[in-house]
Short mmCIF file of C-alpha atoms and ligand atoms in Angstrom, two decimals:
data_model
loop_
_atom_site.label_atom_id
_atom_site.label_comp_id
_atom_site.label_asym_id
_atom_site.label_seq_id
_atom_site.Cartn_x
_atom_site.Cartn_y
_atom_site.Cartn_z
CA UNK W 439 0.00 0.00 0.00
CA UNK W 440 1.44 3.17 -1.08
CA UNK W 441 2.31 5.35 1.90
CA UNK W 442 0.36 8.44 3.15
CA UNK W 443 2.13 11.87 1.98
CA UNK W 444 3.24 10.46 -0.98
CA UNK W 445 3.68 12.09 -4.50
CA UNK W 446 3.82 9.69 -7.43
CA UNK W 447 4.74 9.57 -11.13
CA UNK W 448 2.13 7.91 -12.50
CA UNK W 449 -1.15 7.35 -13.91
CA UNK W 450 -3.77 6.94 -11.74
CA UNK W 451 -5.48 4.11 -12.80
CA UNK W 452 -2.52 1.96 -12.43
CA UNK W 453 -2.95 2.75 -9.11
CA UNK W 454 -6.32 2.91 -7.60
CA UNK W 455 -7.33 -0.68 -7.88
CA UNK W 456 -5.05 -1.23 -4.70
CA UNK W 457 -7.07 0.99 -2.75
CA UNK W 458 -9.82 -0.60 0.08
CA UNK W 459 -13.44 0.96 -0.74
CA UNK W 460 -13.56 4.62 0.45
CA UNK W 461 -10.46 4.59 2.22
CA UNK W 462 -9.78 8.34 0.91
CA UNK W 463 -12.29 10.88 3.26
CA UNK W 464 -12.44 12.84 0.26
CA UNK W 465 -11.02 12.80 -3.51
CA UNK W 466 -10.14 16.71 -4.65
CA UNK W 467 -9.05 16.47 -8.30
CA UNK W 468 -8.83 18.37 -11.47
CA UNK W 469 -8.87 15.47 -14.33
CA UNK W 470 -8.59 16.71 -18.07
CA UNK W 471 -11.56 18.72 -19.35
CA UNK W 472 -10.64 17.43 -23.19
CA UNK W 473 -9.62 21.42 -24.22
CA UNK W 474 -6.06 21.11 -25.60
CA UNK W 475 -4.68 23.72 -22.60
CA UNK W 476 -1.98 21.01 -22.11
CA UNK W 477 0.32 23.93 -23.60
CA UNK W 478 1.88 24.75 -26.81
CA UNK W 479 -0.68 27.98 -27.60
CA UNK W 480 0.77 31.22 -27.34
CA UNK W 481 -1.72 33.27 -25.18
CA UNK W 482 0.31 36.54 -25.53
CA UNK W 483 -1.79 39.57 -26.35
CA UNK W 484 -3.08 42.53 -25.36
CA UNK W 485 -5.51 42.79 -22.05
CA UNK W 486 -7.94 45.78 -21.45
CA UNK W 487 -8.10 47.02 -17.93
CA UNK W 488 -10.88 48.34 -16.31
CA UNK W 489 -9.21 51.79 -17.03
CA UNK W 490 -9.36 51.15 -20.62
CA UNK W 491 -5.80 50.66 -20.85
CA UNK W 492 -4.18 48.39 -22.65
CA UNK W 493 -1.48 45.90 -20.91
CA UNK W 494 0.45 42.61 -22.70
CA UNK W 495 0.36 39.66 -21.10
CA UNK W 496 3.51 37.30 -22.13
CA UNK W 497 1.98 33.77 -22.53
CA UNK W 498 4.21 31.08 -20.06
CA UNK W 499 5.70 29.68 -22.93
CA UNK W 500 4.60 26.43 -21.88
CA UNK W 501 5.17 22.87 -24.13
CA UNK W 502 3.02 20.93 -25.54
CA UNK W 503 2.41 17.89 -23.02
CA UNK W 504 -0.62 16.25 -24.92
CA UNK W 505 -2.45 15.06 -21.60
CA UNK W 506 -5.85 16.98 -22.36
CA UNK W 507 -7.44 15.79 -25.43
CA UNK W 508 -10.12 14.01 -24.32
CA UNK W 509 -12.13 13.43 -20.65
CA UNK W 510 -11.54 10.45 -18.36
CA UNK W 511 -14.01 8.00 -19.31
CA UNK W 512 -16.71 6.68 -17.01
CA UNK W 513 -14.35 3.54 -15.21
CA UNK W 514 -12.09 6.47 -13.90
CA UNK W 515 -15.26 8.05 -12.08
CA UNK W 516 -16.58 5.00 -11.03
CA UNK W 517 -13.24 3.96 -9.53
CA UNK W 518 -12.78 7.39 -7.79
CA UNK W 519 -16.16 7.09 -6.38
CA UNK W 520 -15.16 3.31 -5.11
CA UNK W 521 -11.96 4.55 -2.80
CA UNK W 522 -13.32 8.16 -1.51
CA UNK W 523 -16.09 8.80 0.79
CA UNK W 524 -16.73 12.89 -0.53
CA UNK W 525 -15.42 14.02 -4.06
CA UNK W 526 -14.83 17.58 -5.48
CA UNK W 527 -14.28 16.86 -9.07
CA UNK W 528 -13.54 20.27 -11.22
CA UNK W 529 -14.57 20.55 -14.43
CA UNK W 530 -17.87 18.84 -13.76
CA UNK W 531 -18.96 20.62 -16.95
CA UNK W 532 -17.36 18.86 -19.21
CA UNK W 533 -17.68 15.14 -18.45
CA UNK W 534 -20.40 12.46 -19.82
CA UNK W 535 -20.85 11.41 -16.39
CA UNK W 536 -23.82 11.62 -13.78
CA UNK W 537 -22.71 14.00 -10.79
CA UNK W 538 -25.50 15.83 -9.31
CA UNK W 539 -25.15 17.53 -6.08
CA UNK W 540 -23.50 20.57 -5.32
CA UNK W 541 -21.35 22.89 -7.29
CA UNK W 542 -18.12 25.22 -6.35
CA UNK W 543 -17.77 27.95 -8.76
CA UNK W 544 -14.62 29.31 -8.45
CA UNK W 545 -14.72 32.82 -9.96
CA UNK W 546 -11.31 33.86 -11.77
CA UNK W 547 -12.33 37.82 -11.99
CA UNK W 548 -10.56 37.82 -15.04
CA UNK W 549 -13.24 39.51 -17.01
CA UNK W 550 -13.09 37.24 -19.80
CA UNK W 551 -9.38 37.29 -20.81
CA UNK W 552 -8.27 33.76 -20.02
CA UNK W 553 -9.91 30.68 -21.12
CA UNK W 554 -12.70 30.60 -19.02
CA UNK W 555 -14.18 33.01 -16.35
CA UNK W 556 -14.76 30.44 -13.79
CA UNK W 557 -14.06 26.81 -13.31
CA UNK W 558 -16.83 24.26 -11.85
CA UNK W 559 -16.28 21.95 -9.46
CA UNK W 560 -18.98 18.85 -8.45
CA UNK W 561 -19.21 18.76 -4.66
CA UNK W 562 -20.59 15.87 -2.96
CA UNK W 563 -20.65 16.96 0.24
CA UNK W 564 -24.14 19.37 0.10
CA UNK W 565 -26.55 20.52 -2.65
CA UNK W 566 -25.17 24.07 -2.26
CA UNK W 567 -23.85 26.24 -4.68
CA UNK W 568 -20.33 28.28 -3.19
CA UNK W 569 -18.30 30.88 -4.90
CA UNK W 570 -15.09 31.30 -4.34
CA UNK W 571 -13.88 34.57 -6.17
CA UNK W 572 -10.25 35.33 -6.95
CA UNK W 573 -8.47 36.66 -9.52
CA UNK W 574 -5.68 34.26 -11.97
CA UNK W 575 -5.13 36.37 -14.71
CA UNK W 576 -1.31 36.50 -15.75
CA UNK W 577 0.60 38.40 -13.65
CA UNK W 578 -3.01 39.97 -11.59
CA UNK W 579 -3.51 37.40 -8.58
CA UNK W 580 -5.16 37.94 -5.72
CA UNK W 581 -8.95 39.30 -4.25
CA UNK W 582 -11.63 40.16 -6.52
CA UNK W 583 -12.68 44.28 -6.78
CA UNK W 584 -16.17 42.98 -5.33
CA UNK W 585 -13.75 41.65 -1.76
CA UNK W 586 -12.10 44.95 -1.93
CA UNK W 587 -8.87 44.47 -3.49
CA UNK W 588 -7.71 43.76 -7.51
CA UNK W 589 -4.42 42.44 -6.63
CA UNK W 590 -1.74 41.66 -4.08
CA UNK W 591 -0.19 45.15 -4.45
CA UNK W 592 3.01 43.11 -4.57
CA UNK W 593 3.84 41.08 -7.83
CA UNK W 594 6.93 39.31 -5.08
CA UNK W 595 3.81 37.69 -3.48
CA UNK W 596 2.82 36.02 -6.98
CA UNK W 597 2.81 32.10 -7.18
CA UNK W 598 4.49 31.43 -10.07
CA UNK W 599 2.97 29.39 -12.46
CA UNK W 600 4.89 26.53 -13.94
CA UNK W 601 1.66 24.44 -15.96
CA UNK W 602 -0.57 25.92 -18.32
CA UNK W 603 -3.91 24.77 -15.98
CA UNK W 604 -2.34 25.54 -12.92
CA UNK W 605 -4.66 26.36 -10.02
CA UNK W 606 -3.67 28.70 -7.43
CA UNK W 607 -2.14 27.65 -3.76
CA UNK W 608 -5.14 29.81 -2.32
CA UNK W 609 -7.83 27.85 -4.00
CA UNK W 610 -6.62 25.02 -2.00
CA UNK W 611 -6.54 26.60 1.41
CA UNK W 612 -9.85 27.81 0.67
CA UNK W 613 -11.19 23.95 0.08
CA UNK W 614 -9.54 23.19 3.09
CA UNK W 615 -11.09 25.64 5.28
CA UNK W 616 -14.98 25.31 4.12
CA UNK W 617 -15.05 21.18 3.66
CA UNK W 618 -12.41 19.27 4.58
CA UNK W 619 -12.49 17.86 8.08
CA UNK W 620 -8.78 17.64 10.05
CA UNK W 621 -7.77 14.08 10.48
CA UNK W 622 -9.23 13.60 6.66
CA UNK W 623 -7.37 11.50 4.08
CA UNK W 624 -7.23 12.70 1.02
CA UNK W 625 -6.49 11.77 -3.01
CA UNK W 626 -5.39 13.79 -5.73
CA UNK W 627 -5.34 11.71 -8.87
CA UNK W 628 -4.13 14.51 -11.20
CA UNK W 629 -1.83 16.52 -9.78
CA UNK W 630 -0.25 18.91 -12.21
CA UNK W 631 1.56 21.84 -10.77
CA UNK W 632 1.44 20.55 -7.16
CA UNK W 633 -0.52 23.55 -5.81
CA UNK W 634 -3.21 21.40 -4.08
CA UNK W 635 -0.50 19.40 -2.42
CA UNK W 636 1.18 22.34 -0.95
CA UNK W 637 -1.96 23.33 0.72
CA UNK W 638 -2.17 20.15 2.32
CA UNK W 639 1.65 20.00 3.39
CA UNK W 640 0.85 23.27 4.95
CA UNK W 641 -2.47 22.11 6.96
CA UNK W 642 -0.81 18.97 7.93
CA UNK W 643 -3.42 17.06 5.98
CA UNK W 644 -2.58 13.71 4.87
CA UNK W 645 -2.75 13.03 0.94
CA UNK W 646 -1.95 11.15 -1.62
CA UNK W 647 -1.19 12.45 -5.15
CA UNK W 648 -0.82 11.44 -8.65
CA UNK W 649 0.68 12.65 -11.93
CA UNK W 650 1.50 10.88 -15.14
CA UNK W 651 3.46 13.53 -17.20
CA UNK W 652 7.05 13.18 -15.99
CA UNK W 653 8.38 16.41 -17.20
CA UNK W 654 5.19 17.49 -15.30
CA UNK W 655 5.75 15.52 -12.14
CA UNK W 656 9.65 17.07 -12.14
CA UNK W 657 8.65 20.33 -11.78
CA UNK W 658 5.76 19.84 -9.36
CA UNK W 659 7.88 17.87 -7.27
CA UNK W 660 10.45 20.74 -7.46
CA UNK W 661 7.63 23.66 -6.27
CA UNK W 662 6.44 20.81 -3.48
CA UNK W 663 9.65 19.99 -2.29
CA UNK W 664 10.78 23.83 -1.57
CA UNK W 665 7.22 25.09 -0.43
CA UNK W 666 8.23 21.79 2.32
CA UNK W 667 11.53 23.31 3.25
CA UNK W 668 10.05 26.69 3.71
CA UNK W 669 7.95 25.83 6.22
CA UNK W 670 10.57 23.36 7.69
CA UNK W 671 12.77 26.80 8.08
CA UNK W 672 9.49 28.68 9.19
CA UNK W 673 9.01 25.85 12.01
CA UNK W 674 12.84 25.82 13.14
CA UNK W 675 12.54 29.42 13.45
CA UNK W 676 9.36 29.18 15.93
CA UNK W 677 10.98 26.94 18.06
CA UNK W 678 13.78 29.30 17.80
CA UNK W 679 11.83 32.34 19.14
CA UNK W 680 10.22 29.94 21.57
C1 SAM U 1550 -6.01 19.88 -15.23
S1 SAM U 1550 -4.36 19.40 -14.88
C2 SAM U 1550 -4.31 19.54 -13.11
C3 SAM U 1550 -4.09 20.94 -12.66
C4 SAM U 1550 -3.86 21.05 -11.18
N1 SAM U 1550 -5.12 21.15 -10.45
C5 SAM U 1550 -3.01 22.27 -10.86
O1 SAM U 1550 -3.40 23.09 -10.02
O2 SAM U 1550 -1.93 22.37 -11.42
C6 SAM U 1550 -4.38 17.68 -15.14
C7 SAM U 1550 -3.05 16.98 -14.87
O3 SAM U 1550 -3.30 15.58 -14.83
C8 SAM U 1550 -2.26 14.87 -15.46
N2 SAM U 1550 -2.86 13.58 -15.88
C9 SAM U 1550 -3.62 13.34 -16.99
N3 SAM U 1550 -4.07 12.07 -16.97
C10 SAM U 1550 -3.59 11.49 -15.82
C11 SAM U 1550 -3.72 10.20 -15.23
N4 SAM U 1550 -4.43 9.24 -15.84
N5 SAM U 1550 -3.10 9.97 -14.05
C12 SAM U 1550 -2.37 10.94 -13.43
N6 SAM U 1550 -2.20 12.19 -13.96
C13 SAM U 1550 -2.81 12.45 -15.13
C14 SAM U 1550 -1.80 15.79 -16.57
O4 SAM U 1550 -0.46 15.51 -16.95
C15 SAM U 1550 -1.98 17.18 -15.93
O5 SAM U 1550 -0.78 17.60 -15.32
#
């Protein structure tokens, strides 16, 4: 049995047949939505403000990694409903699967200049509908202008972004905080950029992740694997002052 904290190269469905029925308290993931955003598009262009200017926005320059031309089919959902008690599942919108229950919109604020304005996520935990707003839009991350504040104020404070579908860090800590329970186990079959892992290395939640591109994997493992000394330095410094 593959330990607890554990970040594999992989794909998933090599994997989850080891699993005991709804072991996992909950399943967060973020499988393909069958766009072609796996990279290799130049997004650079021009981006109207809400002053009317005019800003460009340098595209990430990211390869082509060929993971998102088509959905998972209906054996992945079925398995992922087998080994998790709860599931989020973004991009609930796309799939040829039944998941009724409740939705997460996450709002991007991005009035319309990146793929997609908001992202969808099937919750099985209530019937509700939540909104989480905050803004992704190329170098603008942060609060929406409805919470008060259209960016960080301090581009330093930016997560860089190292996968064309990256999610941010705070999207994370925000799932976290309104669903999952502390003592929870919890599966991430797809990965990506790591930024879901991160959040749980940082709540002391215990996961398990999975990602099958390697080049992928590499660099997530390189963002997970600092964001885990950084706090290791942040704790040794506590004790320090303590
Ligand atoms: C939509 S992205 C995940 C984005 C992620 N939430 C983030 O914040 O970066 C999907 C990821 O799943 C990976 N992937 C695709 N099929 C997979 C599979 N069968 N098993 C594991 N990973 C897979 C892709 O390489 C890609 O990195």
């Amino acid at each position: 049995m593959i330990e607890m904290n554990s970040f594999i190269c992989g794909d998933c469905m090599d994997y989850l047949p080891q699993f005991p029925d709804k072991y996992f308290d909950i399943a967060v993931v973020d499988p393909p939505y069958g766009l072609k955003e796996h990279g290799g598009k130049n997004r650079s262009g021009y981006v109207k403000q809400k002053n009317g200017n005019r800003i460009f926005v340098k595209d990430g320059g990211y390869e082509n990694r060929g993971w998102d031309n088509e959905t998972p089919d209906c054996r992945y959902f079925d398995e992922l409903k087998r080994v998790s008690k709860h599931q989020i599942i973004f991009g609930v919108n796309y799939y040829d699967y039944p998941l009724t229950g409740g939705r997460i919109i996450w709002d991007k604020c991005n009035d319309g200049s990146d793929q997609s304005d908001a992202e969808i996520a099937y919750c099985s935990l209530n019937n509700r509908v939540d909104i989480f707003r905050y803004m992704w839009r190329g170098m603008f991350q942060g609060k929406s202008i409805t919470e008060g504040t259209v960016q960080q104020g301090n581009k330093k404070l930016n997560e860089k972004r190292i996968t064309p579908t990256q999610k941010p860090v705070n999207l994370y800590r925000w799932i976290i905080k309104q669903y999952i329970k502390s003592g929870w186990k919890v599966l991430d079959t797809h990965v990506g950029s790591a930024s879901s892992l991160i959040a749980y290395s940082e709540a002391g939640i215990d996961y398990i992740g999975f990602e099958k591109d390697p080049y992928t994997y590499r660099l997530a493992n390189e963002r997970l694997q600092e964001y885990k000394q950084q706090i290791t330095l942040f704790d040794c410094g506590m004790e320090w002052l303590a």
